[in-house]
Backbone as JSON, one array per atom type, in Angstrom:
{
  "sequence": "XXXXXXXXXXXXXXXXXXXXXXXXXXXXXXXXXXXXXXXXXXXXXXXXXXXXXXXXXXXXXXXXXXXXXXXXXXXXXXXXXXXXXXXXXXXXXXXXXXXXXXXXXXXXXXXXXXXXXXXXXXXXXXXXXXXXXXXXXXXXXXXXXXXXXXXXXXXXXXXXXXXXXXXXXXXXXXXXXXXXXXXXXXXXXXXXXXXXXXXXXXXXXXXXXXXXXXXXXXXXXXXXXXXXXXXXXXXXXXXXXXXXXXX",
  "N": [[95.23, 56.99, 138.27], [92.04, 58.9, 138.14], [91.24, 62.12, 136.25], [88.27, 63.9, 136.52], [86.95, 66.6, 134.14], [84.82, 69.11, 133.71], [82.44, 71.56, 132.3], [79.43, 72.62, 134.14], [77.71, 74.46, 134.0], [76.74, 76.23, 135.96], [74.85, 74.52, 137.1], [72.42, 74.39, 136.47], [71.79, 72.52, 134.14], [71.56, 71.11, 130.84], [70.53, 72.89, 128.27], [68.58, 73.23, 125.31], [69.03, 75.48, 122.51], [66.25, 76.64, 121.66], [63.94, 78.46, 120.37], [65.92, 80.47, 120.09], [68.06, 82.87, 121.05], [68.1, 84.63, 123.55], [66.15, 82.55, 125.45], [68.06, 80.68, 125.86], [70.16, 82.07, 127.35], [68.92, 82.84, 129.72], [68.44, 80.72, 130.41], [70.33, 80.22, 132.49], [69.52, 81.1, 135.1], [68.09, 79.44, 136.24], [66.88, 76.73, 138.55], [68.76, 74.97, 140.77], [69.06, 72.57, 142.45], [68.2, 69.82, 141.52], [69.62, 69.3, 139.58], [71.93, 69.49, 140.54], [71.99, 66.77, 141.68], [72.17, 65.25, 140.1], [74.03, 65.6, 138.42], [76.26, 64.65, 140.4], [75.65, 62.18, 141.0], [76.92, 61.24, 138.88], [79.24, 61.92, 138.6], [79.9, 60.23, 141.32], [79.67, 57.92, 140.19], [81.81, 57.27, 138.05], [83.75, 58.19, 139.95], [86.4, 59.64, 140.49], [89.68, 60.52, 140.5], [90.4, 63.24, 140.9], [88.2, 65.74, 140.03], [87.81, 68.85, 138.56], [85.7, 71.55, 137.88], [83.77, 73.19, 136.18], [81.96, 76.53, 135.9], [80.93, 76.68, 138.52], [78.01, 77.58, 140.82], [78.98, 79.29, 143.82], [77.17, 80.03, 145.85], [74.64, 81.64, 145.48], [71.14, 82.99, 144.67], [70.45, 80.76, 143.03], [71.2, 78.47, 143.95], [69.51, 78.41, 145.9], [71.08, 79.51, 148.18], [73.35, 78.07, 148.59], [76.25, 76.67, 148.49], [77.34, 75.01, 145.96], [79.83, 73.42, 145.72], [80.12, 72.23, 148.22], [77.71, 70.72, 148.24], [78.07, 68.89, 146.06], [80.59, 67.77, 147.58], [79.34, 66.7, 149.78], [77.92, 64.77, 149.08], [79.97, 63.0, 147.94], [82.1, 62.63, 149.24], [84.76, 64.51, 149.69], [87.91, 66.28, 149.5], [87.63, 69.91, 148.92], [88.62, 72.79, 146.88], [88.11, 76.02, 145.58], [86.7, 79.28, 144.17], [86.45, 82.42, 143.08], [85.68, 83.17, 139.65], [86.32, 85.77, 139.22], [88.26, 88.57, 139.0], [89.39, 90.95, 141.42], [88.83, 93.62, 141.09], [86.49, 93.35, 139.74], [83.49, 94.67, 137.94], [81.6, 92.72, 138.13], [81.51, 91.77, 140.94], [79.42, 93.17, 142.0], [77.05, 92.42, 141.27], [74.4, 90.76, 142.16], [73.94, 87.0, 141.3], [76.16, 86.83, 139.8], [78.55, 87.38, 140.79], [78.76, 84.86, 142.43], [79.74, 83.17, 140.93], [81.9, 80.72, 139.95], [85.16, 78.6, 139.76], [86.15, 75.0, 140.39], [87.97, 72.53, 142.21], [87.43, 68.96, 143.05], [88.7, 66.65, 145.26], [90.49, 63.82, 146.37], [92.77, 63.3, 147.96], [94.3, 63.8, 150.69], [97.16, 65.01, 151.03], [98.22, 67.69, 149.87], [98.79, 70.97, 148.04], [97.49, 74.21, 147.47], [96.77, 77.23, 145.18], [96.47, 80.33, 144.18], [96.25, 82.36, 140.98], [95.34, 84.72, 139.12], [95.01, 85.76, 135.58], [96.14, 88.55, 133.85], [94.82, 89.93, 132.22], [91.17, 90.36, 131.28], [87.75, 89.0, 131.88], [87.41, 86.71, 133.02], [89.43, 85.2, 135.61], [90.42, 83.6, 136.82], [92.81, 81.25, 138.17], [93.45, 78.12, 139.24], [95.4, 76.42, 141.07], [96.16, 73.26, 141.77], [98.31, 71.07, 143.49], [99.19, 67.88, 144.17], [100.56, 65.13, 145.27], [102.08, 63.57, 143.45], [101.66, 64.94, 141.04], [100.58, 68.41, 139.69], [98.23, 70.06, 138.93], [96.32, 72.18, 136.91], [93.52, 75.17, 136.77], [90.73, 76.51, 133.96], [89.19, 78.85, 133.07], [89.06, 80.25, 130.25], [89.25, 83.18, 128.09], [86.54, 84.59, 125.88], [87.19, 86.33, 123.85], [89.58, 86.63, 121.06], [91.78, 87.42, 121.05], [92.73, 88.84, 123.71], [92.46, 85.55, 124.86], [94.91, 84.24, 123.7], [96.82, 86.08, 125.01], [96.21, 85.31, 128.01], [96.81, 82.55, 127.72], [99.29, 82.53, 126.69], [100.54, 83.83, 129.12], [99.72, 81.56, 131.01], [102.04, 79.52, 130.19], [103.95, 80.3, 131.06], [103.69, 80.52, 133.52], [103.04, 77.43, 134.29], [105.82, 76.23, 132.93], [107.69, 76.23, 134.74], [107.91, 73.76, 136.68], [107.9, 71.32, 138.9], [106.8, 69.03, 138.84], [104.71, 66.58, 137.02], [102.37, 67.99, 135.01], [98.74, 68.81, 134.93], [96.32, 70.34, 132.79], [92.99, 71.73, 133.02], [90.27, 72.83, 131.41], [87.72, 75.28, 130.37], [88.53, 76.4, 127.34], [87.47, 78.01, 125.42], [88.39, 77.65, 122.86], [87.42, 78.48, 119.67], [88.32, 77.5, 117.06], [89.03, 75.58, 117.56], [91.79, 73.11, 118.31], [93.98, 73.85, 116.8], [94.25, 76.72, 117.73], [95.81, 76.69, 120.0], [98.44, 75.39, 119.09], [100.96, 76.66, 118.86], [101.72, 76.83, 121.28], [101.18, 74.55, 122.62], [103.43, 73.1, 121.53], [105.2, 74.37, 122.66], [105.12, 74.56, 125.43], [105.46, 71.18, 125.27], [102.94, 69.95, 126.41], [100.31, 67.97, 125.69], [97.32, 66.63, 124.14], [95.09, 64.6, 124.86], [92.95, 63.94, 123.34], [92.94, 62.99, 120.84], [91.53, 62.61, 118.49], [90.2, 64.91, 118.71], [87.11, 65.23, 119.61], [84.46, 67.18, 119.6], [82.72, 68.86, 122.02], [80.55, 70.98, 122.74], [77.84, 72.2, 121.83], [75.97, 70.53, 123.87], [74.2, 68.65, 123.52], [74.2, 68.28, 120.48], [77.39, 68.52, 119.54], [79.48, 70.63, 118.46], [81.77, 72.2, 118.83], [85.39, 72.43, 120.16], [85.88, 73.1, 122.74], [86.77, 72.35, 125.31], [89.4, 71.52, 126.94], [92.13, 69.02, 128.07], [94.88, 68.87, 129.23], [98.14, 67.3, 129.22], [101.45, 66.52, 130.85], [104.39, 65.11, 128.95], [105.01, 62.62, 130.77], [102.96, 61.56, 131.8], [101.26, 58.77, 131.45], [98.53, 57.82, 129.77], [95.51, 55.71, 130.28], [92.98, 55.62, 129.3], [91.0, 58.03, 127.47], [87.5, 59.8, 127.04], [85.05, 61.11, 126.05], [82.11, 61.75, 127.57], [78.96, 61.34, 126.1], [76.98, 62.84, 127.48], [73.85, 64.75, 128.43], [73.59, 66.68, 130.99], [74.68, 69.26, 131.28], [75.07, 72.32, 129.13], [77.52, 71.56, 128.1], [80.04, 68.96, 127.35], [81.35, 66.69, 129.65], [84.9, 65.72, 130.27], [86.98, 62.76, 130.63], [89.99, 61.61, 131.21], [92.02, 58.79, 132.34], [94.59, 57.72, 133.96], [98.15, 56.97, 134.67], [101.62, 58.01, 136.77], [104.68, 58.35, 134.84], [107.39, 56.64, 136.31], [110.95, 58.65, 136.68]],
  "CA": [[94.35, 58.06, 138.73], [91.25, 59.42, 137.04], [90.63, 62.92, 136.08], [86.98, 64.66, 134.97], [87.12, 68.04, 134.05], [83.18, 69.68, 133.21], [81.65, 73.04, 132.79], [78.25, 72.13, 134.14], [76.64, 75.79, 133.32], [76.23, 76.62, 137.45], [74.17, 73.39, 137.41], [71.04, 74.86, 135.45], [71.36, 71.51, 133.13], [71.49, 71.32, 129.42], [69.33, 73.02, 127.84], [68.71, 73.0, 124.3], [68.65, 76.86, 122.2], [65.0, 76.57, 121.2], [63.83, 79.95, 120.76], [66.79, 81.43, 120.25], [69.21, 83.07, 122.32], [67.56, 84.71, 125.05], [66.06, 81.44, 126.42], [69.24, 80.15, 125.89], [70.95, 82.92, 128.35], [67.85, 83.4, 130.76], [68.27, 79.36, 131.82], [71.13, 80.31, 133.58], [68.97, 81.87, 136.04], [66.79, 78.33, 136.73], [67.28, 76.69, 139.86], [69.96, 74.19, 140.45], [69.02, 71.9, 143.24], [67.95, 68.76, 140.93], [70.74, 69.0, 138.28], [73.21, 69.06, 141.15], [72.13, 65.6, 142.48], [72.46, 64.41, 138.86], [75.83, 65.55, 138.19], [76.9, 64.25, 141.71], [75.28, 61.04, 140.45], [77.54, 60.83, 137.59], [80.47, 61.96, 139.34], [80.22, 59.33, 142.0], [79.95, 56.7, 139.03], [82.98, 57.41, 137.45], [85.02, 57.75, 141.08], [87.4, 60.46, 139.96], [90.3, 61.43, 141.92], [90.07, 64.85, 140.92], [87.31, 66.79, 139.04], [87.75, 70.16, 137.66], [84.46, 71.98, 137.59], [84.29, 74.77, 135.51], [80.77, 77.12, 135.77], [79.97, 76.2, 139.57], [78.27, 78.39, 141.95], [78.84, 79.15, 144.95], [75.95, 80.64, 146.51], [73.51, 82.33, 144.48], [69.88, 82.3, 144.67], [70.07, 79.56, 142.1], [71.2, 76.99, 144.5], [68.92, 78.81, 147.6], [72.13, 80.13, 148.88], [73.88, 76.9, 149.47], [77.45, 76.42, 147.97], [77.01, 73.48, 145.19], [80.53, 72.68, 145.97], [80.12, 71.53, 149.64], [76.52, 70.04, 148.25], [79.39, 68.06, 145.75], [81.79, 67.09, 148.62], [78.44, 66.03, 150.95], [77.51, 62.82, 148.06], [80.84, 62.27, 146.99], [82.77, 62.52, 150.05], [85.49, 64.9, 149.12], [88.06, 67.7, 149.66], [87.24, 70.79, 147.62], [89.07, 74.19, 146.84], [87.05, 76.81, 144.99], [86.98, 80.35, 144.22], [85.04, 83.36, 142.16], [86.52, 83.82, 138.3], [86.69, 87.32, 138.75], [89.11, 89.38, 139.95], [88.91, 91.51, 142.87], [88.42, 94.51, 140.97], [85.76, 93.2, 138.55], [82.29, 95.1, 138.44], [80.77, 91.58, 138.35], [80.82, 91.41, 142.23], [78.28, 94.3, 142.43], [75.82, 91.86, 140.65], [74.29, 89.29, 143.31], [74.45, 86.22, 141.08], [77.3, 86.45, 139.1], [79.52, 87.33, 142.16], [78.89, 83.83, 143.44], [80.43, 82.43, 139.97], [82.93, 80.31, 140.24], [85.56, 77.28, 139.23], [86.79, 74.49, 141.88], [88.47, 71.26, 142.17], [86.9, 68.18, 144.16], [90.05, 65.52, 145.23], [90.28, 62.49, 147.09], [93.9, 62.97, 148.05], [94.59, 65.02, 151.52], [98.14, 65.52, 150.76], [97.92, 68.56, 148.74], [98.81, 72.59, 148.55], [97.02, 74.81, 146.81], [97.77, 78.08, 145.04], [94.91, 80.68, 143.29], [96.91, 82.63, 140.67], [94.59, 85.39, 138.01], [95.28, 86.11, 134.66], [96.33, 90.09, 133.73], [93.91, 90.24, 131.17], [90.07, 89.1, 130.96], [87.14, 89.23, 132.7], [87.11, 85.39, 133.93], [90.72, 85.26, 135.4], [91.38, 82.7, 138.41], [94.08, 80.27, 137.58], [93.34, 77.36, 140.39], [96.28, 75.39, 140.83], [96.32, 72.18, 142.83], [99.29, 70.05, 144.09], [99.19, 66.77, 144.74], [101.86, 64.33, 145.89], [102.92, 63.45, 142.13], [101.13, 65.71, 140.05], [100.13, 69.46, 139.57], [96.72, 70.18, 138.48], [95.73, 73.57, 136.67], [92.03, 74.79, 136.03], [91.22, 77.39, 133.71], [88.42, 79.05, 131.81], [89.85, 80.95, 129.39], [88.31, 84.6, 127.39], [85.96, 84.73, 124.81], [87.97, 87.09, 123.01], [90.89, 85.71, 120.65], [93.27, 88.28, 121.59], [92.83, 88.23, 125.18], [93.24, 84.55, 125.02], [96.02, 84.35, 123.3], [97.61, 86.7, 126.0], [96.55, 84.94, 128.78], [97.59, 81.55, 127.07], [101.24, 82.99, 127.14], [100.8, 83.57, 130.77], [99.29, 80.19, 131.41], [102.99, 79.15, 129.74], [105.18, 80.87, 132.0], [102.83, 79.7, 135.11], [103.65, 75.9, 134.02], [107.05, 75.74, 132.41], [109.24, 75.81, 135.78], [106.82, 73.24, 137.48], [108.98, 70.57, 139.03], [106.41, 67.9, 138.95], [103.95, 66.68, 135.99], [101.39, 68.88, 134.94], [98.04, 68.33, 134.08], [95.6, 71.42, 132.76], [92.29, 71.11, 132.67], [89.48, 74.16, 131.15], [86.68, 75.5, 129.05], [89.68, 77.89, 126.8], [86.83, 78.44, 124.45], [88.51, 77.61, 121.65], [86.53, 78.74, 118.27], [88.91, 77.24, 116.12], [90.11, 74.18, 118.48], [93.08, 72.96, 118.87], [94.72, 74.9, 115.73], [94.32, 77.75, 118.6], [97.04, 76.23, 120.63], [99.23, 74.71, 118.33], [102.25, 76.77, 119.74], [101.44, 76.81, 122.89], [101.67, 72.59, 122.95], [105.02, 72.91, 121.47], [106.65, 75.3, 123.54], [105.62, 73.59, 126.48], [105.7, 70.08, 125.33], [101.92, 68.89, 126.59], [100.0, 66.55, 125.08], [96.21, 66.33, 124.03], [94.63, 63.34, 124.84], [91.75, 63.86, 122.45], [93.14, 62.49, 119.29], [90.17, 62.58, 117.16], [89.83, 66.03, 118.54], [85.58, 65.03, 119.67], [83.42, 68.29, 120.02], [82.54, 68.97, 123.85], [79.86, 71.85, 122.6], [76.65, 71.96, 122.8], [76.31, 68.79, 124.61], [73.12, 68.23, 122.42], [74.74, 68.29, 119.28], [78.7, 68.76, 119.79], [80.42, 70.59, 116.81], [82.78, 72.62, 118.8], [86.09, 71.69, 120.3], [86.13, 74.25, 123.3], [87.05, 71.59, 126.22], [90.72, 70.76, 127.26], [92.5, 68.03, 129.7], [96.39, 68.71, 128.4], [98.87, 66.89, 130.49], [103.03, 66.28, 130.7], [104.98, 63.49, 128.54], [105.57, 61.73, 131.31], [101.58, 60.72, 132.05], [100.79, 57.66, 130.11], [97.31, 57.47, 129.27], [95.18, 54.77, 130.16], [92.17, 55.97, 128.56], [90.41, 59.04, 127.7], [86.52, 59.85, 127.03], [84.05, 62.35, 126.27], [80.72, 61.07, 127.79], [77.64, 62.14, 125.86], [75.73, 63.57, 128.87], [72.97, 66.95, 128.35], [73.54, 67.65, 132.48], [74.87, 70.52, 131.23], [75.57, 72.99, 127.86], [79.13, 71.18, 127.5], [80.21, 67.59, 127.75], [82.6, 66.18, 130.35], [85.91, 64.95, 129.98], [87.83, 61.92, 131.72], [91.21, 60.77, 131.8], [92.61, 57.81, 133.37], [95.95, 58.06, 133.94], [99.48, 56.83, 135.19], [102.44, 58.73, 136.26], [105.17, 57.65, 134.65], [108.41, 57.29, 136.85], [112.1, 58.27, 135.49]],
  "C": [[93.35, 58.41, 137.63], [90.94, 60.98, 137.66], [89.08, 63.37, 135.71], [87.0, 66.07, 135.38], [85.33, 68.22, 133.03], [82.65, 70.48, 133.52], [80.29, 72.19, 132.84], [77.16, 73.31, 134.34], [76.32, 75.83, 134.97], [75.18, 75.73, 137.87], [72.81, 73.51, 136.97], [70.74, 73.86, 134.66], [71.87, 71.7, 131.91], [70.73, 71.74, 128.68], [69.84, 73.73, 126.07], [68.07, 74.84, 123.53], [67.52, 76.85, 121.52], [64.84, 77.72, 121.33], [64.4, 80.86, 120.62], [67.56, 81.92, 121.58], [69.23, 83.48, 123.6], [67.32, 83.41, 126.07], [66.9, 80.68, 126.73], [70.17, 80.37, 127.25], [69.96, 82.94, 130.24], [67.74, 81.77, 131.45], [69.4, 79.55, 132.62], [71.0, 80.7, 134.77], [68.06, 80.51, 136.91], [67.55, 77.89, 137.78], [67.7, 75.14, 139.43], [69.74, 72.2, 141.1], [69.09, 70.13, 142.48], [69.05, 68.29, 140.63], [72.08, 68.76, 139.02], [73.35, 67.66, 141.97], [72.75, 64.45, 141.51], [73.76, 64.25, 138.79], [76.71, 64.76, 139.57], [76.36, 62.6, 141.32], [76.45, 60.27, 139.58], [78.79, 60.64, 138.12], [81.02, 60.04, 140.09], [80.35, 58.16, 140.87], [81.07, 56.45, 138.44], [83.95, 57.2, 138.53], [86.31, 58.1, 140.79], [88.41, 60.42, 141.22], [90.44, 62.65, 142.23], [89.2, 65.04, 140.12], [87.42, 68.33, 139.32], [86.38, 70.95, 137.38], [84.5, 73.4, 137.37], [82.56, 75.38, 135.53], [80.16, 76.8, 137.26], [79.02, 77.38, 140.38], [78.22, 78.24, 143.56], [78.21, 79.77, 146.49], [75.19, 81.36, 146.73], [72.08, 81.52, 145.19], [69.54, 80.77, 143.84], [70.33, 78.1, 143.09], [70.59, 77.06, 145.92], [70.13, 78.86, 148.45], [73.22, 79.26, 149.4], [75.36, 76.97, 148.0], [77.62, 75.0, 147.85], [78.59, 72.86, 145.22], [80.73, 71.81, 147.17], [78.85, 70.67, 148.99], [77.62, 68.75, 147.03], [79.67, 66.9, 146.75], [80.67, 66.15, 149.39], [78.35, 64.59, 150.28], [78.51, 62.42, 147.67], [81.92, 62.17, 148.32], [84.13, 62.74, 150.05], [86.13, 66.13, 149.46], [87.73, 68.82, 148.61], [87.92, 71.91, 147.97], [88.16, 74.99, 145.43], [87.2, 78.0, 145.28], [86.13, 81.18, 143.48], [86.22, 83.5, 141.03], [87.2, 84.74, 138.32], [87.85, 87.99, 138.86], [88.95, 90.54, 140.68], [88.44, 93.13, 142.41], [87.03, 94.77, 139.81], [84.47, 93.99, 139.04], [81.39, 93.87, 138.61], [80.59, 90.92, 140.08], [79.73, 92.07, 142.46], [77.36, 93.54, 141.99], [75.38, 90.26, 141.92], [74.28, 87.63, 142.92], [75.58, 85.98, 140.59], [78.61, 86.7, 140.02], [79.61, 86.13, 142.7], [79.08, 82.69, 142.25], [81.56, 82.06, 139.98], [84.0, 79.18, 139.44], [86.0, 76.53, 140.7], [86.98, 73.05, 141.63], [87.55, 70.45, 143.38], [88.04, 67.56, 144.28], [89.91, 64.91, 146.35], [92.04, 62.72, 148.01], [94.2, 64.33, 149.09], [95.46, 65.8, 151.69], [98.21, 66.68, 149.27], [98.26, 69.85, 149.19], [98.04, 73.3, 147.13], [97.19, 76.48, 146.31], [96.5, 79.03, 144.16], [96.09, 81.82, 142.54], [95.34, 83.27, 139.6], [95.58, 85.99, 136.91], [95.1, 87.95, 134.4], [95.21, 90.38, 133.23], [92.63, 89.38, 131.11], [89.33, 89.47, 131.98], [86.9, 88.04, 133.6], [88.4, 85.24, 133.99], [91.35, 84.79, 136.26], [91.89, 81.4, 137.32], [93.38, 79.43, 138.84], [94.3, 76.34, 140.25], [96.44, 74.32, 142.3], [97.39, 71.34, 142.79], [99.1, 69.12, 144.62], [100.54, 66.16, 144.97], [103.05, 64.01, 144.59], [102.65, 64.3, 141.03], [100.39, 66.96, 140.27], [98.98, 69.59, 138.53], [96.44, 72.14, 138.38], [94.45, 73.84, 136.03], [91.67, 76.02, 135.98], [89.74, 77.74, 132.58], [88.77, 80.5, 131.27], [88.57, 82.15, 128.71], [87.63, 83.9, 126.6], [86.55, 85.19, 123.76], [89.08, 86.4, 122.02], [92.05, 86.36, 121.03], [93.96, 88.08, 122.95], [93.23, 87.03, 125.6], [94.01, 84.0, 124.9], [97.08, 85.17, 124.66], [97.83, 85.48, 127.32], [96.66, 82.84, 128.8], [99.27, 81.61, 127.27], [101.25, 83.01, 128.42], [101.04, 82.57, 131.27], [100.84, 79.37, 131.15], [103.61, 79.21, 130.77], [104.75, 80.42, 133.41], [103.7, 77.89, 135.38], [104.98, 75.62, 133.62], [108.06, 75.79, 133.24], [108.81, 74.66, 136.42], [108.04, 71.67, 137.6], [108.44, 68.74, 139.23], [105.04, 67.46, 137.54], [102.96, 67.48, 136.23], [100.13, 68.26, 134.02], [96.78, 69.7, 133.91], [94.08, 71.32, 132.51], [91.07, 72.47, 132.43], [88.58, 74.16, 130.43], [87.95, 76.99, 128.5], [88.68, 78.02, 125.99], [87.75, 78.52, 123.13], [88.19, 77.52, 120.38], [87.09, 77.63, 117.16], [89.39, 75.5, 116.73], [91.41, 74.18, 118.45], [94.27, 73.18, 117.87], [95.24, 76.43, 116.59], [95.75, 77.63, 119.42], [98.0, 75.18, 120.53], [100.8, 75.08, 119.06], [102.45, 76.66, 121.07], [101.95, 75.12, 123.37], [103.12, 72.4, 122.78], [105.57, 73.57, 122.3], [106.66, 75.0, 125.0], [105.44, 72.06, 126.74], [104.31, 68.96, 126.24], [101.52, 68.49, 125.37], [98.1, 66.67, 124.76], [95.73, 65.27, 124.05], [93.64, 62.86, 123.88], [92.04, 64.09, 121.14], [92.6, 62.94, 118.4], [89.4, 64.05, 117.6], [87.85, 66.22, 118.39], [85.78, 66.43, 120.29], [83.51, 67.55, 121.65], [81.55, 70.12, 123.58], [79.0, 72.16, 121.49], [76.66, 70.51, 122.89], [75.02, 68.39, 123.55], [73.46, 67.72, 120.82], [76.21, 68.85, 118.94], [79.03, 69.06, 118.44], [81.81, 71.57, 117.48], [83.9, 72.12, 119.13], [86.51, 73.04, 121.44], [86.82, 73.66, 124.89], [88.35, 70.95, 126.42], [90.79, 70.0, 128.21], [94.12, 68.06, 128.46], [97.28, 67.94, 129.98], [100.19, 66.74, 130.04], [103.13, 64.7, 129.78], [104.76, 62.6, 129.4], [104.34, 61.27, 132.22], [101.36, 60.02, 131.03], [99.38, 58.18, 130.45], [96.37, 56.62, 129.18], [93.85, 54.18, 129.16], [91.7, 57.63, 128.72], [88.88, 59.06, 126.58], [85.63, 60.81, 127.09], [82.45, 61.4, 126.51], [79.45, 61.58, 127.08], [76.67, 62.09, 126.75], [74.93, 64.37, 128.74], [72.6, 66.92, 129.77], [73.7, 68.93, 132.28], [75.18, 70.81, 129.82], [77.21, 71.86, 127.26], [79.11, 69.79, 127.99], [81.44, 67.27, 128.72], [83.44, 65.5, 129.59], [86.68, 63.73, 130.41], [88.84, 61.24, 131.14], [91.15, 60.0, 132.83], [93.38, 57.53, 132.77], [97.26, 57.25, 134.72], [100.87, 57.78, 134.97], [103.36, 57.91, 136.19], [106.71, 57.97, 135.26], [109.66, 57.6, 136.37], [112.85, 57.62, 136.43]]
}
């Protein structure tokens, strides 16, 4: 099986902080239509069985009101589950784009249940958990904050550690520090980082951070894994390809 997991910034592109930070913030407002044929371009190239899409929306003026996950599913020919970050009591619905901010899985595989689970703490706080036939799929963009994430890191623990089939997690946790951030966290529930050499995923232009996970169970070999240098969007995709391994 292949995974890709990729914040693609609500499909606005990559755009480079010239100017400073405003122009930086204010492209999140540009319109989507192009950048979502691209990324659907890429997608189909690769021929995932699941992707993970972290930053989508789902039907903001930015994409002329159209929900870029069905515009997804239309070129790639795909089921999709999808949802809003927030949680139900956030003031961020009162705002007409950022209410239609979202994360959402694409998958090839009809046998499936699905499960939407939010974190206590945080202002971006949907858990999206997908079931497949051999493998559980979690997708997750984690606080800004270090505290907060740390909290709902422990959650994220207790979510996964009864799970009766492999697990594979896949997020933007914003990790400042990388993967020093969730040092205990790997041990105590025994995943795995595929990204050895620990490659940046941020800014896709010039990658120095390490803010992009794909953690998965022992018992997925590894066939390969890959950060693509793409600028579709602020962050770089991820891809696994994978086997589960039987006992």
């Amino acid at each position: 099986m292949k995974f890709v997991l990729y914040n693609i910034r609500y499909g606005t592109g990559g755009k480079m902080m010239y100017g400073g930070f405003l122009p930086y913030i204010t492209g999140y407002l540009s319109g989507t239509s192009n950048h979502v044929k691209t990324i659907s371009d890429f997608l189909e190239e690769e021929n995932p069985d699941v992707v993970g899409l972290i930053e989508v929306d789902l039907g903001s003026v930015r994409h002329k009101y159209k929900n870029q996950v069905d515009s997804f599913c239309n070129s790639l020919d795909c089921f999709n589950v999808s949802g809003i970050k927030y949680g139900d009591n956030s003031n961020f619905h009162k705002f007409p784009i950022l209410r239609k901010q979202g994360n959402a899985f694409l998958y090839k595989d009809s046998l499936q249940n699905t499960n939407f689970h939010h974190f206590d703490e945080g202002t971006k706080t949907l858990i999206i958990e997908l079931e497949l036939e051999e493998v559980t799929f979690f997708l997750v963009h984690l606080a800004l904050g270090s505290k907060t994430r740390l909290k709902q890191i422990t959650q994220l623990y207790k979510l996964i550690k009864d799970s009766q089939k492999p697990v594979i997690i896949g997020g933007d946790f914003n990790l400042m520090l990388g993967e020093v951030e969730i040092k205990l966290f790997l041990e105590a529930s025994g995943l795995i980082n595929p990204n050895i050499n620990q490659i940046p995923t941020f800014p896709s232009w010039k990658p120095s951070k390490h803010l992009d996970f794909v953690l998965h169970s022992p018992n997925i070999k590894v066939n390969d894994f890959r950060v693509p240098l793409i600028s579709l969007s602020d962050h770089l995709p991820l891809v696994l390809d994978f086997d589960i391994v039987k006992n």
